[in-house]
Short mmCIF file of C-alpha atoms in Angstrom, two decimals:
data_model
loop_
_atom_site.label_atom_id
_atom_site.label_comp_id
_atom_site.label_asym_id
_atom_site.label_seq_id
_atom_site.Cartn_x
_atom_site.Cartn_y
_atom_site.Cartn_z
CA ASP A 20 -50.26 -168.85 -60.43
CA ALA A 21 -50.03 -172.30 -58.87
CA GLY A 22 -46.79 -174.12 -59.36
CA VAL A 23 -46.35 -177.88 -59.55
CA THR A 24 -48.26 -179.62 -56.78
CA GLN A 25 -47.69 -183.17 -55.62
CA SER A 26 -49.62 -185.41 -53.27
CA PRO A 27 -49.19 -186.88 -50.80
CA THR A 28 -46.12 -185.26 -49.26
CA HIS A 29 -45.15 -188.35 -47.30
CA LEU A 30 -46.07 -192.00 -47.62
CA ILE A 31 -45.08 -195.16 -45.78
CA LYS A 32 -45.67 -198.51 -47.47
CA THR A 33 -44.70 -202.13 -46.88
CA ARG A 34 -42.65 -204.25 -49.26
CA GLY A 35 -44.80 -205.81 -51.95
CA GLN A 36 -47.49 -203.17 -51.79
CA GLN A 37 -48.47 -200.79 -54.57
CA VAL A 38 -48.41 -196.99 -54.45
CA THR A 39 -49.84 -194.14 -56.54
CA LEU A 40 -48.36 -190.65 -56.50
CA ARG A 41 -50.10 -187.66 -58.03
CA CYS A 42 -48.96 -184.48 -59.73
CA SER A 43 -50.62 -181.36 -61.08
CA PRO A 44 -48.41 -179.38 -63.45
CA LYS A 45 -47.82 -175.66 -63.41
CA SER A 46 -50.62 -173.76 -65.08
CA GLY A 47 -50.05 -173.63 -68.84
CA HIS A 48 -47.69 -176.60 -68.93
CA ASP A 49 -48.49 -179.70 -70.94
CA THR A 50 -45.59 -182.05 -70.27
CA VAL A 51 -44.91 -183.95 -67.06
CA SER A 52 -41.72 -185.76 -66.11
CA TRP A 53 -41.09 -187.94 -63.07
CA TYR A 54 -37.77 -188.30 -61.28
CA GLN A 55 -36.57 -190.47 -58.41
CA GLN A 56 -34.11 -188.92 -55.96
CA ALA A 57 -32.51 -191.39 -53.59
CA LEU A 58 -30.88 -190.07 -50.44
CA GLY A 59 -27.63 -188.29 -51.26
CA GLN A 60 -28.10 -188.64 -55.00
CA GLY A 61 -29.21 -186.50 -57.89
CA PRO A 62 -32.63 -186.97 -59.45
CA GLN A 63 -32.89 -189.85 -61.93
CA PHE A 64 -35.31 -189.70 -64.84
CA ILE A 65 -38.16 -192.22 -64.73
CA PHE A 66 -40.37 -191.15 -67.66
CA GLN A 67 -42.04 -188.24 -69.39
CA TYR A 68 -45.65 -187.83 -70.51
CA TYR A 69 -47.11 -185.62 -73.20
CA GLU A 70 -50.58 -185.80 -74.75
CA GLU A 71 -51.40 -188.69 -72.42
CA GLU A 72 -48.62 -190.86 -73.82
CA GLU A 73 -45.25 -191.91 -72.46
CA ARG A 74 -42.76 -189.99 -74.54
CA GLN A 75 -39.48 -191.25 -73.12
CA ARG A 76 -38.46 -193.64 -70.40
CA GLY A 77 -35.38 -193.92 -68.25
CA ASN A 78 -33.75 -197.06 -66.91
CA PHE A 79 -36.52 -198.17 -64.57
CA PRO A 80 -38.31 -201.53 -64.49
CA ASP A 81 -41.87 -202.08 -65.64
CA ARG A 82 -43.00 -201.96 -62.01
CA PHE A 83 -42.93 -198.21 -62.55
CA SER A 84 -45.81 -197.02 -64.69
CA GLY A 85 -47.60 -193.77 -65.24
CA HIS A 86 -50.53 -191.99 -66.69
CA GLN A 87 -51.37 -188.52 -67.87
CA PHE A 88 -54.92 -187.23 -67.87
CA PRO A 89 -56.61 -184.82 -70.31
CA ASN A 90 -56.10 -181.97 -67.84
CA TYR A 91 -52.33 -182.70 -67.99
CA SER A 92 -52.15 -184.00 -64.43
CA SER A 93 -50.24 -187.22 -63.95
CA GLU A 94 -49.88 -190.28 -61.75
CA LEU A 95 -46.89 -192.44 -61.00
CA ASN A 96 -47.63 -196.03 -59.98
CA VAL A 97 -45.11 -198.39 -58.45
CA ASN A 98 -46.02 -202.06 -58.01
CA ALA A 99 -44.40 -204.71 -55.84
CA LEU A 100 -42.51 -202.18 -53.76
CA LEU A 101 -38.92 -202.91 -52.76
CA LEU A 102 -36.93 -201.37 -49.94
CA GLY A 103 -34.78 -199.72 -52.62
CA ASP A 104 -37.77 -197.79 -53.90
CA SER A 105 -37.56 -195.56 -50.83
CA ALA A 106 -36.80 -192.10 -52.20
CA LEU A 107 -38.10 -188.62 -52.91
CA TYR A 108 -40.23 -188.73 -56.06
CA LEU A 109 -40.23 -185.47 -57.95
CA CYS A 110 -42.66 -184.34 -60.59
CA ALA A 111 -41.58 -181.67 -63.06
CA SER A 112 -43.62 -179.89 -65.68
CA SER A 113 -42.73 -177.93 -68.79
CA LEU A 114 -44.21 -176.62 -72.00
CA LEU A 115 -43.28 -178.70 -75.00
CA GLN A 116 -43.33 -175.71 -77.32
CA GLY A 117 -40.84 -174.00 -75.05
CA GLY A 118 -38.20 -176.06 -76.79
CA ILE A 119 -35.19 -177.94 -75.58
CA GLY A 120 -34.05 -175.03 -73.44
CA SER A 121 -37.29 -174.79 -71.54
CA PRO A 122 -36.50 -175.31 -67.84
CA LEU A 123 -38.36 -177.85 -65.77
CA HIS A 124 -40.50 -176.65 -62.89
CA PHE A 125 -40.40 -179.07 -59.97
CA GLY A 126 -42.86 -179.85 -57.24
CA ASN A 127 -41.74 -180.38 -53.65
CA GLY A 128 -41.89 -184.13 -54.07
CA THR A 129 -43.41 -187.11 -52.34
CA ARG A 130 -41.21 -188.84 -49.76
CA LEU A 131 -41.85 -192.58 -50.05
CA THR A 132 -40.59 -194.90 -47.34
CA VAL A 133 -40.83 -198.64 -47.89
CA THR A 134 -40.49 -200.80 -44.77
CA ALA B 4 -24.75 -191.06 -73.61
CA GLN B 5 -24.80 -188.08 -71.33
CA SER B 6 -23.19 -187.60 -67.95
CA VAL B 7 -22.47 -184.89 -65.44
CA ALA B 8 -19.73 -184.77 -62.83
CA GLN B 9 -19.76 -182.56 -59.78
CA PRO B 10 -16.35 -183.31 -58.28
CA GLU B 11 -16.99 -181.70 -54.89
CA ASP B 12 -19.57 -183.15 -52.53
CA GLN B 13 -19.16 -180.18 -50.21
CA VAL B 14 -18.04 -176.58 -50.66
CA ASN B 15 -17.55 -174.23 -47.74
CA VAL B 16 -17.13 -170.49 -48.21
CA ALA B 17 -17.16 -167.50 -45.90
CA GLU B 18 -19.99 -165.01 -46.21
CA GLY B 19 -19.04 -162.19 -48.58
CA ASN B 20 -16.43 -164.25 -50.41
CA PRO B 21 -16.83 -165.42 -54.01
CA LEU B 22 -18.06 -168.96 -54.53
CA THR B 23 -17.60 -171.51 -57.28
CA VAL B 24 -19.39 -174.83 -57.67
CA LYS B 25 -17.84 -177.02 -60.33
CA CYS B 26 -19.50 -179.06 -63.05
CA THR B 27 -18.18 -180.97 -66.06
CA TYR B 28 -20.30 -182.76 -68.60
CA SER B 29 -20.27 -185.27 -71.41
CA VAL B 30 -22.95 -185.30 -74.08
CA SER B 31 -23.48 -186.16 -77.72
CA GLY B 32 -24.15 -183.13 -79.85
CA ASN B 33 -24.73 -179.66 -78.49
CA PRO B 34 -25.01 -179.42 -74.71
CA TYR B 35 -27.92 -177.73 -73.02
CA LEU B 36 -26.82 -177.03 -69.45
CA PHE B 37 -28.75 -176.12 -66.34
CA TRP B 38 -28.19 -175.35 -62.68
CA TYR B 39 -30.80 -176.06 -60.03
CA VAL B 40 -30.83 -175.46 -56.29
CA GLN B 41 -32.57 -177.60 -53.67
CA TYR B 42 -33.43 -176.49 -50.16
CA PRO B 43 -34.24 -179.07 -47.44
CA ASN B 44 -37.43 -181.05 -48.07
CA ARG B 45 -38.14 -179.06 -51.20
CA GLY B 46 -38.09 -179.66 -54.93
CA LEU B 47 -35.51 -178.21 -57.26
CA GLN B 48 -35.56 -174.56 -58.26
CA PHE B 49 -34.20 -173.42 -61.63
CA LEU B 50 -31.25 -171.00 -61.40
CA LEU B 51 -29.92 -170.56 -64.93
CA LYS B 52 -29.25 -172.25 -68.24
CA TYR B 53 -26.89 -172.24 -71.19
CA ILE B 54 -28.38 -173.01 -74.58
CA THR B 55 -26.28 -170.99 -77.01
CA GLY B 56 -24.62 -167.60 -77.30
CA ASP B 57 -22.54 -165.86 -74.64
CA ASN B 58 -20.43 -168.20 -72.54
CA LEU B 59 -21.27 -166.27 -69.37
CA VAL B 60 -24.91 -166.62 -68.40
CA LYS B 61 -26.63 -164.82 -65.57
CA GLY B 62 -29.41 -166.26 -63.49
CA SER B 63 -31.47 -165.85 -60.37
CA TYR B 64 -30.26 -164.54 -56.99
CA GLY B 65 -27.03 -163.10 -58.42
CA PHE B 66 -25.69 -166.42 -59.68
CA GLU B 67 -23.88 -166.79 -62.97
CA ALA B 68 -22.21 -169.64 -64.80
CA GLU B 69 -19.43 -169.88 -67.34
CA PHE B 70 -19.66 -172.31 -70.22
CA ASN B 71 -16.29 -173.60 -71.44
CA LYS B 72 -16.61 -175.86 -74.45
CA SER B 73 -12.97 -176.92 -74.62
CA GLN B 74 -12.99 -177.99 -70.97
CA THR B 75 -16.59 -179.27 -71.12
CA SER B 76 -17.32 -177.33 -67.96
CA PHE B 77 -20.17 -175.21 -66.68
CA HIS B 78 -19.11 -173.84 -63.28
CA LEU B 79 -21.57 -171.93 -61.12
CA LYS B 80 -20.31 -168.70 -59.57
CA LYS B 81 -21.38 -165.85 -57.37
CA PRO B 82 -19.23 -162.79 -56.54
CA SER B 83 -20.34 -162.50 -52.90
CA ALA B 84 -21.87 -165.43 -51.00
CA LEU B 85 -24.79 -165.08 -48.61
CA VAL B 86 -25.64 -167.38 -45.71
CA SER B 87 -29.00 -167.91 -47.41
CA ASP B 88 -27.17 -169.44 -50.41
CA SER B 89 -26.47 -172.53 -48.30
CA ALA B 90 -28.22 -175.38 -50.11
CA LEU B 91 -27.71 -178.35 -52.43
CA TYR B 92 -26.78 -177.44 -56.00
CA PHE B 93 -27.29 -179.67 -59.02
CA CYS B 94 -25.84 -179.35 -62.49
CA ALA B 95 -27.83 -180.98 -65.30
CA VAL B 96 -27.39 -181.58 -69.01
CA ARG B 97 -29.73 -182.34 -71.86
CA GLY B 98 -28.29 -183.62 -75.09
CA THR B 99 -29.61 -182.93 -78.57
CA GLY B 100 -32.75 -184.97 -79.17
CA ALA B 101 -33.12 -185.95 -75.53
CA ASN B 102 -36.29 -185.20 -73.64
CA ASN B 103 -34.86 -185.62 -70.16
CA LEU B 104 -32.34 -183.89 -67.95
CA PHE B 105 -29.40 -185.85 -66.61
CA PHE B 106 -28.35 -184.61 -63.17
CA GLY B 107 -25.08 -184.69 -61.29
CA THR B 108 -24.89 -186.00 -57.74
CA GLY B 109 -25.04 -182.54 -56.25
CA THR B 110 -22.75 -180.24 -54.26
CA ARG B 111 -23.67 -179.07 -50.80
CA LEU B 112 -22.75 -175.41 -50.38
CA THR B 113 -22.32 -174.06 -46.87
CA VAL B 114 -21.79 -170.33 -46.41
CA ILE B 115 -20.21 -169.59 -43.05
CA PRO B 116 -21.22 -166.37 -41.31
#
């Protein structure tokens, strides 16, 4: 049973560029959340997708956008990259019907470095 | 608004000794509390959760946590620490009606052989 998979594992971009990160949820899961984890910090919620729509959004600018596909996989896009966007980006999946106590299953993340 | 505080950046404990990693929270409505562990260059792994019921919840790898409503705490515990428990531990809370988890800043646990 495949868990949450993310690609790529590492990425180096230049300021001003755009980046797309990809995530495949755990088999059977229908909800995907994205988190940003800066060095030495806890993960911060970016947004959550369910049924191909953004369900909730954290305190991130519009430069951060996402998409969910019919097969439940998801993409995170970041435009006009800033040095401060350097972080580990984590994708987490869950089953909506699991309820509020349903734990998130995390991928290993994509390490983005902006130079 | 929801928040989580992990007052200790670093906890050191000798192998075989009991360990405690502290967490306090603030949330509107009923709290739904979680502990996750992160190993180097890896994502977060779920350890345990409190939703309702018994204040002492048991989780993976021999970990347990005690929910204390009056102190708004949810401390992680283990009776006998292993060197392999050395990792970064995160407490997280989800408030009623919220879709996301709010994480603390993490506590690095080092178990000394």
